[in-house]
Coordinates of C-alpha atoms and ligand atoms in Angstrom, one line a residue:
M1 CA 39.3 15.3 -17.6
S2 CA 37.4 15.7 -13.7
D3 CA 38.6 13.4 -12.1
T4 CA 35.5 12.7 -10.7
G5 CA 32.8 12.2 -13.5
S6 CA 33.4 10.0 -16.3
A7 CA 36.2 9.9 -18.5
V8 CA 36.6 7.9 -22.2
S9 CA 40.3 7.9 -24.2
P10 CA 39.8 10.6 -26.7
L11 CA 41.1 7.8 -28.7
A12 CA 39.7 4.9 -28.1
P13 CA 37.2 5.3 -30.7
R14 CA 33.3 4.6 -29.0
S15 CA 32.7 2.7 -32.0
C16 CA 35.4 0.2 -30.8
L17 CA 34.9 0.1 -27.4
N18 CA 32.0 -2.1 -25.6
P19 CA 29.8 -0.1 -23.2
A20 CA 28.8 -3.1 -21.4
V21 CA 31.6 -3.3 -19.7
T22 CA 32.4 -0.5 -17.6
L23 CA 34.9 0.0 -15.6
T24 CA 34.8 1.7 -12.1
V25 CA 37.9 3.5 -11.0
L26 CA 38.5 3.7 -7.3
D27 CA 39.9 6.5 -4.6
P28 CA 42.4 3.9 -2.5
A29 CA 42.6 6.4 -0.1
T30 CA 38.4 6.6 0.6
E31 CA 37.2 3.9 -1.5
E32 CA 35.4 6.1 -3.5
P33 CA 34.7 5.9 -7.2
I34 CA 36.1 8.5 -9.3
A35 CA 35.8 7.7 -12.9
E36 CA 33.2 5.6 -15.2
L37 CA 35.5 4.3 -18.2
E38 CA 34.3 2.1 -20.5
Q39 CA 37.1 -0.7 -21.5
A40 CA 37.7 -1.6 -25.2
G41 CA 37.2 -5.2 -25.7
V42 CA 39.5 -7.4 -28.6
E43 CA 38.0 -5.5 -31.3
G44 CA 38.8 -2.0 -29.6
A45 CA 42.8 -3.1 -29.2
D46 CA 42.0 -4.1 -33.3
A47 CA 40.5 -0.4 -33.9
A48 CA 43.8 1.2 -31.8
V49 CA 46.3 -0.8 -33.3
A50 CA 44.9 -0.4 -37.2
R51 CA 45.1 3.2 -36.1
A52 CA 48.7 3.6 -35.1
K53 CA 49.4 1.5 -38.3
A54 CA 47.2 3.8 -40.7
A55 CA 49.7 7.2 -38.9
L56 CA 52.5 5.1 -38.8
P57 CA 53.1 5.9 -43.3
A58 CA 53.2 9.8 -41.8
W59 CA 55.3 10.1 -38.6
R60 CA 57.6 8.4 -39.7
R61 CA 57.9 10.6 -42.8
V62 CA 57.8 14.1 -39.6
A63 CA 61.3 15.4 -40.4
P64 CA 63.1 14.2 -37.0
A65 CA 63.5 18.6 -35.7
D66 CA 59.7 18.4 -36.4
R67 CA 59.1 15.6 -34.4
A68 CA 61.4 16.4 -32.2
R69 CA 59.4 20.0 -31.7
L70 CA 56.2 17.9 -31.1
L71 CA 57.9 16.3 -28.4
R72 CA 58.9 19.5 -26.5
R73 CA 55.3 20.8 -26.6
L74 CA 54.4 17.8 -24.8
A75 CA 57.1 18.2 -22.4
S76 CA 56.0 21.7 -22.0
L77 CA 52.1 21.2 -22.0
V78 CA 53.1 18.4 -19.1
E79 CA 54.7 21.2 -17.1
E80 CA 51.5 23.2 -17.6
H81 CA 49.4 20.8 -16.3
G82 CA 51.3 19.4 -13.5
E83 CA 49.8 20.6 -10.4
E84 CA 46.5 18.6 -12.2
L85 CA 48.0 15.9 -13.7
A86 CA 49.2 15.9 -10.2
R87 CA 46.5 15.1 -8.6
I88 CA 45.0 13.1 -10.6
E89 CA 47.9 10.6 -9.8
S90 CA 47.5 11.4 -6.3
R91 CA 43.7 10.3 -5.8
N92 CA 44.2 7.7 -8.6
V93 CA 47.2 5.7 -7.3
G94 CA 47.0 7.4 -3.3
K95 CA 50.1 9.3 -4.2
P96 CA 51.4 11.8 -1.4
I97 CA 51.0 14.7 -3.4
A98 CA 54.3 16.0 -2.9
G99 CA 55.8 12.9 -5.4
A100 CA 52.7 12.8 -7.6
R101 CA 54.8 16.5 -8.4
G102 CA 58.3 15.2 -8.7
E103 CA 56.9 12.3 -11.2
V104 CA 54.9 14.5 -13.0
G105 CA 58.6 15.9 -13.7
M106 CA 59.7 14.0 -14.7
V107 CA 57.9 12.9 -17.1
A108 CA 58.2 16.2 -18.7
Q109 CA 62.6 15.7 -18.1
V110 CA 61.5 12.4 -20.0
F111 CA 60.1 13.9 -23.5
H112 CA 62.6 16.6 -23.3
F113 CA 65.3 14.2 -23.1
Y114 CA 63.8 12.2 -26.2
A115 CA 62.8 15.6 -28.2
G116 CA 66.3 15.8 -27.8
A117 CA 67.7 12.3 -28.5
V118 CA 65.4 12.0 -32.1
D119 CA 68.7 13.8 -34.6
K120 CA 71.4 11.8 -32.2
H121 CA 70.3 8.5 -32.2
H122 CA 71.9 7.7 -36.1
G123 CA 73.1 5.1 -38.2
E124 CA 76.8 5.3 -39.0
T125 CA 79.3 4.7 -42.2
I126 CA 81.2 1.8 -42.7
P127 CA 84.1 1.4 -45.2
V128 CA 84.2 -2.3 -47.4
A129 CA 85.5 -3.5 -49.9
G130 CA 83.7 -2.7 -53.3
G131 CA 81.4 0.0 -51.8
V132 CA 81.1 1.6 -48.7
A133 CA 77.6 0.3 -46.5
A134 CA 75.1 2.4 -43.9
T135 CA 73.6 2.0 -40.9
F136 CA 69.9 3.4 -40.8
R137 CA 68.2 3.4 -37.4
E138 CA 64.5 2.3 -38.8
P139 CA 61.2 2.0 -36.7
L140 CA 60.2 -0.7 -35.2
G141 CA 55.8 -0.2 -36.4
V142 CA 53.0 -0.4 -34.0
V143 CA 54.0 -0.5 -30.1
G144 CA 51.9 -1.6 -28.0
L145 CA 52.6 -0.5 -24.4
I146 CA 51.9 -2.3 -20.8
V147 CA 51.9 -0.7 -18.0
P148 CA 51.6 -1.4 -14.2
W149 CA 49.4 0.9 -11.9
N150 CA 52.7 2.2 -9.3
F151 CA 53.9 4.7 -11.8
P152 CA 51.6 5.3 -14.4
L153 CA 52.3 7.4 -16.0
N154 CA 55.4 7.6 -15.1
I155 CA 56.0 4.2 -16.8
A156 CA 54.9 5.1 -19.2
S157 CA 56.6 8.1 -20.7
W158 CA 60.1 6.2 -19.8
K159 CA 57.9 4.1 -23.1
I160 CA 56.4 6.2 -25.0
G161 CA 59.1 9.1 -25.5
P162 CA 62.3 6.3 -27.2
A163 CA 59.2 5.3 -29.3
L164 CA 58.0 8.0 -30.6
A165 CA 61.4 9.4 -30.7
C166 CA 62.1 6.9 -32.9
G167 CA 59.0 7.5 -35.8
N168 CA 56.9 4.1 -33.9
T169 CA 53.4 4.4 -32.9
V170 CA 52.2 3.8 -30.3
V171 CA 49.3 2.1 -28.3
L172 CA 49.4 2.3 -24.8
K173 CA 47.4 0.3 -22.2
P174 CA 47.3 1.4 -19.3
A175 CA 46.4 -0.7 -15.8
E176 CA 42.8 -1.1 -15.3
L177 CA 42.6 0.6 -11.6
T178 CA 44.8 3.6 -12.8
P179 CA 43.5 4.5 -16.6
L180 CA 43.4 8.2 -15.9
S181 CA 46.1 9.6 -16.0
A182 CA 46.9 8.1 -19.3
L183 CA 44.3 8.9 -21.0
R184 CA 45.3 12.6 -20.5
L185 CA 48.1 12.6 -21.1
G186 CA 46.4 11.8 -24.3
E187 CA 44.8 14.4 -24.2
L188 CA 47.8 17.0 -24.6
A189 CA 49.7 14.6 -27.3
L190 CA 47.1 15.6 -29.1
E191 CA 47.1 19.3 -28.2
A192 CA 50.5 19.4 -28.6
G193 CA 50.3 18.8 -32.4
I194 CA 51.1 15.4 -32.5
P195 CA 48.5 13.3 -35.3
E196 CA 45.9 11.5 -34.5
G197 CA 46.6 7.9 -34.6
V198 CA 50.2 8.1 -33.3
L199 CA 50.1 7.8 -29.5
N200 CA 46.8 5.5 -29.2
V201 CA 45.0 5.4 -24.9
L202 CA 43.9 2.0 -24.9
V203 CA 41.4 1.0 -21.1
G204 CA 40.5 -2.7 -20.9
K205 CA 41.8 -5.7 -19.3
G206 CA 46.0 -7.1 -18.9
S207 CA 43.7 -10.4 -19.7
V208 CA 42.2 -9.6 -23.1
V209 CA 42.9 -5.8 -24.9
G210 CA 46.3 -6.6 -23.3
R211 CA 46.9 -10.2 -24.4
R212 CA 45.6 -9.3 -27.8
L213 CA 48.1 -6.5 -28.1
I214 CA 51.4 -9.8 -27.9
E215 CA 48.7 -11.7 -29.8
H216 CA 48.4 -9.1 -33.1
P217 CA 50.0 -9.2 -35.9
D218 CA 50.8 -5.5 -36.3
V219 CA 52.4 -5.5 -33.2
A220 CA 56.2 -4.8 -33.8
K221 CA 56.7 -4.6 -30.1
I222 CA 55.4 -5.1 -26.5
G223 CA 56.8 -2.5 -24.5
F224 CA 55.9 -4.2 -20.6
T225 CA 56.6 -3.3 -17.1
G226 CA 54.8 -5.3 -14.6
S227 CA 55.3 -8.6 -12.5
T228 CA 57.3 -11.5 -13.8
E229 CA 54.2 -13.7 -13.7
V230 CA 52.9 -11.7 -16.5
G231 CA 55.7 -10.9 -18.1
A232 CA 56.4 -14.8 -18.7
E233 CA 53.6 -14.9 -20.5
V234 CA 54.2 -12.0 -22.0
M235 CA 56.9 -13.4 -23.6
R236 CA 55.5 -16.9 -24.0
G237 CA 53.2 -15.1 -26.5
A238 CA 55.4 -13.4 -28.3
A239 CA 57.3 -16.3 -29.2
A240 CA 54.6 -16.8 -32.5
T241 CA 54.8 -13.5 -34.3
I242 CA 58.6 -13.4 -33.2
K243 CA 57.6 -9.7 -31.6
R244 CA 60.7 -7.8 -29.3
V245 CA 59.9 -7.6 -25.8
T246 CA 61.4 -5.0 -23.4
L247 CA 60.7 -6.2 -19.9
E248 CA 60.5 -4.3 -16.9
L249 CA 60.1 -6.9 -13.8
G250 CA 59.8 -7.2 -10.2
G251 CA 63.0 -6.9 -7.4
K252 CA 63.3 -8.4 -4.2
S253 CA 66.9 -5.2 -4.2
A254 CA 68.7 -5.0 -0.8
N255 CA 70.0 -3.0 0.4
V256 CA 73.5 -3.6 1.8
V257 CA 74.5 -1.2 5.5
F258 CA 78.1 -2.1 6.2
A259 CA 80.3 -1.4 9.6
D260 CA 81.7 1.2 8.0
A261 CA 79.3 3.1 6.7
D262 CA 77.2 6.8 7.9
L263 CA 75.5 5.5 10.0
E264 CA 72.6 7.6 10.3
A265 CA 72.5 8.9 6.7
A266 CA 72.2 5.1 5.6
A267 CA 69.1 4.6 8.2
A268 CA 67.4 7.7 7.7
A269 CA 67.5 6.7 3.7
A270 CA 66.6 3.0 4.3
P271 CA 62.7 4.0 5.2
Y272 CA 62.5 6.7 2.0
A273 CA 64.4 3.2 0.1
V274 CA 61.5 0.8 1.2
F275 CA 58.1 2.8 2.1
D276 CA 58.3 5.6 -1.0
N277 CA 55.2 4.6 -2.8
A278 CA 53.8 2.7 0.0
G279 CA 56.5 0.0 -0.4
Q280 CA 54.8 -0.4 -3.7
D281 CA 57.7 0.0 -6.3
C282 CA 59.7 -2.9 -8.4
C283 CA 63.0 -1.1 -6.9
A284 CA 62.4 -1.1 -3.0
R285 CA 65.3 -1.9 -0.8
S286 CA 63.0 -4.4 0.4
R287 CA 66.2 -5.7 2.4
I288 CA 68.2 -4.5 4.3
L289 CA 71.1 -6.4 5.0
V290 CA 73.2 -4.6 8.1
E291 CA 77.0 -5.9 8.9
R292 CA 76.3 -7.7 13.0
A293 CA 79.1 -5.9 14.0
A294 CA 77.0 -2.2 13.5
Y295 CA 73.5 -4.5 14.2
D296 CA 72.2 -3.1 16.9
R297 CA 73.6 0.5 16.4
F298 CA 71.5 0.2 13.2
L299 CA 68.7 -1.3 13.9
D300 CA 68.1 1.7 16.7
L301 CA 68.4 4.3 13.7
L302 CA 67.0 2.3 11.2
V303 CA 62.7 1.9 13.9
E304 CA 63.3 5.5 14.7
A305 CA 63.5 6.8 11.4
T306 CA 61.2 4.1 10.2
R307 CA 58.8 5.7 13.1
G308 CA 58.9 9.2 11.8
V309 CA 57.6 8.0 8.3
V310 CA 53.9 11.3 7.5
V311 CA 51.2 8.3 7.0
G312 CA 48.1 9.9 5.8
D313 CA 45.8 11.5 3.5
P314 CA 47.4 11.2 0.5
A315 CA 46.9 15.4 -0.6
D316 CA 48.2 16.6 2.5
E317 CA 51.6 18.4 2.1
A318 CA 53.2 17.1 5.0
T319 CA 52.2 13.0 4.2
E320 CA 55.3 11.0 2.7
M321 CA 52.9 7.9 2.4
G322 CA 49.3 6.8 1.6
P323 CA 47.5 3.8 0.9
L324 CA 47.9 1.0 -0.7
I325 CA 46.4 0.7 -4.4
S326 CA 43.5 -1.9 -3.6
A327 CA 41.6 -4.4 -0.7
A328 CA 43.2 -7.6 -2.7
H329 CA 46.4 -5.9 -2.9
R330 CA 46.4 -5.2 0.9
A331 CA 45.4 -9.1 2.1
T332 CA 48.2 -10.0 0.3
V333 CA 50.8 -7.9 2.4
A334 CA 49.4 -8.6 5.2
S335 CA 49.7 -12.6 4.9
Y336 CA 53.9 -11.1 4.5
V337 CA 53.8 -10.4 8.3
D338 CA 50.6 -12.3 9.5
G339 CA 51.9 -14.1 12.5
V340 CA 55.3 -13.3 12.7
Q341 CA 55.9 -10.3 15.7
P342 CA 57.1 -7.5 13.8
L343 CA 60.3 -5.7 15.1
F344 CA 58.4 -2.6 14.3
R345 CA 55.0 -1.8 13.5
G346 CA 53.9 2.0 13.1
E347 CA 50.8 3.7 12.7
A348 CA 47.7 4.2 10.1
P349 CA 44.8 5.6 9.2
E350 CA 41.6 3.3 10.7
G351 CA 38.5 3.4 8.7
R352 CA 37.7 3.3 4.4
G353 CA 41.4 3.1 2.6
Y354 CA 43.7 0.9 1.6
W355 CA 45.4 1.2 4.7
F356 CA 49.2 -0.9 5.8
P357 CA 51.4 0.8 8.5
C358 CA 55.7 0.6 7.7
T359 CA 56.7 -3.0 9.2
L360 CA 60.1 -4.2 9.7
V361 CA 60.7 -7.4 10.5
E362 CA 64.0 -9.5 11.4
A363 CA 64.6 -12.2 8.8
T364 CA 66.6 -14.3 6.9
N365 CA 66.8 -14.5 3.3
E366 CA 65.3 -18.2 3.4
D367 CA 61.9 -16.9 4.7
R368 CA 59.3 -15.6 2.0
V369 CA 59.1 -11.8 3.5
A370 CA 63.3 -12.2 1.7
R371 CA 62.7 -14.1 -1.6
E372 CA 59.1 -13.0 -2.6
E373 CA 58.1 -9.2 -3.7
V374 CA 56.1 -8.0 -0.9
F375 CA 55.8 -5.1 -3.0
G376 CA 54.4 -3.3 0.9
P377 CA 55.1 -1.6 3.2
V378 CA 57.2 -4.2 5.3
A379 CA 61.3 -4.7 4.7
A380 CA 62.7 -7.7 6.0
V381 CA 66.2 -6.9 8.2
I382 CA 68.8 -9.7 7.5
P383 CA 72.4 -10.0 9.6
F384 CA 75.9 -10.7 7.7
A385 CA 78.5 -11.1 8.7
D386 CA 81.2 -10.3 6.0
E387 CA 81.6 -8.7 2.6
A388 CA 81.8 -11.9 1.0
D389 CA 78.1 -13.2 3.1
A390 CA 76.4 -10.3 2.1
V391 CA 77.4 -10.3 -1.8
R392 CA 75.9 -13.8 -0.9
I393 CA 73.2 -13.1 0.2
A394 CA 72.1 -10.1 -1.7
N395 CA 72.2 -12.5 -5.2
D396 CA 70.4 -15.2 -3.7
T397 CA 67.6 -14.2 -5.3
P398 CA 65.9 -14.2 -8.4
Y399 CA 65.2 -10.5 -9.1
G400 CA 68.6 -8.3 -9.7
L401 CA 66.7 -4.7 -9.9
S402 CA 68.1 -2.5 -8.2
G403 CA 70.1 -2.0 -5.4
S404 CA 72.0 0.5 -2.3
I405 CA 76.0 0.0 -1.2
W406 CA 76.3 2.1 2.3
T407 CA 80.2 2.4 3.0
R408 CA 82.8 5.0 3.8
D409 CA 85.4 2.3 1.9
G410 CA 85.1 4.1 -2.2
A411 CA 87.4 0.4 -3.4
R412 CA 85.2 -2.0 -1.4
A413 CA 81.5 0.0 -2.4
L414 CA 82.8 -0.5 -6.1
R415 CA 83.6 -4.1 -5.5
V416 CA 80.4 -4.7 -4.3
A417 CA 79.0 -3.3 -6.4
R418 CA 80.2 -5.4 -9.1
A419 CA 79.6 -8.1 -7.4
V420 CA 75.8 -7.8 -7.2
E421 CA 73.4 -9.3 -10.1
S422 CA 71.2 -6.0 -9.8
G423 CA 70.9 -4.0 -13.4
V424 CA 71.0 -0.7 -10.8
L425 CA 72.6 0.4 -7.7
S426 CA 73.7 2.8 -5.9
V427 CA 76.5 3.7 -3.0
N428 CA 76.0 6.1 0.3
S429 CA 71.9 6.9 -2.1
N430 CA 68.8 5.0 -3.0
G431 CA 68.4 6.5 -6.7
S432 CA 67.7 3.9 -8.7
V433 CA 66.1 6.2 -11.2
R434 CA 67.4 8.9 -13.7
V435 CA 65.8 10.2 -17.2
A436 CA 70.0 9.9 -18.7
T437 CA 70.9 6.4 -17.2
P438 CA 70.0 3.0 -18.0
F439 CA 66.8 1.5 -16.0
G440 CA 66.4 -2.8 -16.9
G441 CA 66.9 -5.3 -14.8
F442 CA 69.7 -8.8 -14.6
K443 CA 67.5 -11.9 -14.3
Q444 CA 64.7 -12.5 -14.1
S445 CA 63.5 -8.4 -13.0
G446 CA 63.9 -8.6 -17.2
F447 CA 65.8 -7.4 -19.7
G448 CA 66.6 -4.5 -21.9
R449 CA 66.9 -0.9 -20.5
E450 CA 64.9 2.2 -20.7
L451 CA 65.6 6.0 -19.9
G452 CA 68.5 7.3 -21.4
M453 CA 70.4 7.2 -25.1
H454 CA 69.8 3.1 -24.1
A455 CA 66.2 2.8 -24.4
L456 CA 66.7 4.1 -28.3
E457 CA 68.3 0.2 -29.1
G458 CA 65.1 -1.1 -27.8
Y459 CA 62.9 1.2 -30.2
S460 CA 64.3 0.9 -33.3
E461 CA 65.7 -1.3 -35.8
V462 CA 69.5 -1.3 -37.7
K463 CA 69.3 -1.4 -41.1
S464 CA 72.4 -2.0 -42.9
V465 CA 72.4 -0.4 -47.0
F466 CA 75.4 -1.4 -49.4
V467 CA 76.6 1.0 -51.9
S468 CA 78.6 0.1 -55.0
T469 CA 81.2 1.9 -56.3
E470 CA 82.4 0.6 -58.3
V471 CA 79.1 0.2 -61.0
Ligands
NAD1 P1 50.5 -7.3 -13.7 O1 52.1 -7.8 -14.1 O2 50.3 -7.7 -13.3 O3 49.9 -6.0 -14.9 C1 51.3 -5.1 -15.7 C2 50.3 -5.0 -17.0 O4 49.9 -5.6 -17.5 C3 48.2 -3.4 -16.5 O5 48.4 -3.1 -17.3 C4 47.8 -5.6 -16.2 O6 46.5 -4.7 -17.1 C5 48.8 -5.7 -17.9 N1 48.5 -7.8 -17.6 C6 48.2 -8.5 -16.9 N2 47.2 -9.7 -17.3 C7 47.8 -9.8 -18.7 C8 48.2 -10.9 -19.6 N3 47.7 -11.9 -19.5 N4 48.4 -10.2 -21.2 C9 48.6 -9.0 -21.5 N5 49.1 -8.3 -20.2 C10 48.5 -8.2 -19.4 O7 51.4 -6.0 -12.7 P2 51.2 -4.7 -11.5 O8 50.3 -5.4 -10.4 O9 50.3 -2.9 -12.1 O10 51.9 -4.2 -10.8 C11 53.8 -4.5 -9.9 C12 54.1 -5.3 -10.7 O11 55.5 -4.5 -11.6 C13 55.0 -5.4 -9.5 O12 56.0 -6.7 -9.7 C14 56.2 -4.8 -10.2 O13 57.5 -4.9 -9.5 C15 56.5 -4.7 -11.1 N6 56.9 -3.3 -11.4 C16 58.0 -3.3 -12.6 C17 59.1 -2.1 -12.2 C18 59.9 -2.1 -13.8 O14 60.4 -1.2 -14.0 N7 60.9 -3.4 -13.4 C19 58.4 -1.1 -12.3 C20 57.4 -0.7 -11.9 C21 56.9 -2.1 -11.5

């Protein structure tokens, strides 16, 4: 697929698309159109579900070793096309190319991991009176996967990998703003030998085709990543057909810096923890909590480190932060700092593109900038008195996705990690996401886990079969 020409999913039949509804995909760094796509409507969604349903019986019967081989082949194709995929993602999302390469590398690792998991996720035999009971891991059926625009290919792979490994067929709906890498992945899946109908990529509006997937009686589960607001709609909609749901939603995570930490290391890492992907990261540690005893010293280091973030052309190898995704989103981000005197405001390109500078603001945990997910390069810096105060502030949020703790006191690190109500925490590190470890939220950040062996639980049902030995 050319990244400047038009593209239509080879997996969505033309007859089910409504050519009157075209979608123009923009480059957020230049505001230039990079693709014109035909969007599916409700009929398109129904057709995609029908294709996935038709492909299900044969896909379920594929021997585990063969299913693993197909996933491994897809992983290899992602590696072979890594540069092309990274460039599509960088251009469509405005991601720095170096980071986009890392994300595509993770996509390949995810498919390798779930190829390896296919024959390791199995049932058990349980001795019971009068016979034996065996459990089986059965696929759910057709699963609808709805993903956001901030890590389009990465997040899609976290769901596609375990879904296909467990023998489900998939209808993937990428975000309207960023469908290009998902379409290319669909082509690579066919090239890998994954049969037609097993992975369907459906370009269309969330309010139309996303909603239809949620309502559709033949869709067994919705794997959703996006905002908490739409996540609530997914739950409501799924209730009518008792669909399974996994929800990966918003975050407002704390980066807790104690006075005994390696302050240089913590300050060097803090900008990346917020400004990576221009802050459009559900795991962004957008509340930087600093112990008062080290507040002034840490602030100096933090401002210096933030000043060093290279903002500019995503295609430039040196760039560390690109633009925001859209004009509308930039206006939302700006609303959090309008009229606020920042601690620091960095440089950003002028002119075309949805640029926004790295911004640090001093806040209390009651301020709007500390309560809501800004989803942009804005960090709220909040002082705290002691360990109990830090835990109280960290937990004083409806969200619970991620967070970091910086301290040289190992016992305290574990105490605080246990006390913070979040699904993913790191000590003396920013890392939230690893292929082999579970990822997901507490509280209004959602439920269910992705990645690692845990994700397989969300894409299979346990069946128990009793066999009498007395007849
Ligand atoms: P969004 O909720 O607006 O959209 C997400 C997806 O849902 C898109 O594909 C969209 O088309 C679709 N959608 C929108 N309305 C829908 C509806 N009524 N029915 C069905 N589908 C619908 O989110 P976004 O703006 O694309 O992404 C940003 C949000 O995603 C942030 O809140 C961020 O925290 C969250 N996010 C969470 C994680 C995580 O793993 N927890 C990861 C990345 C992003």
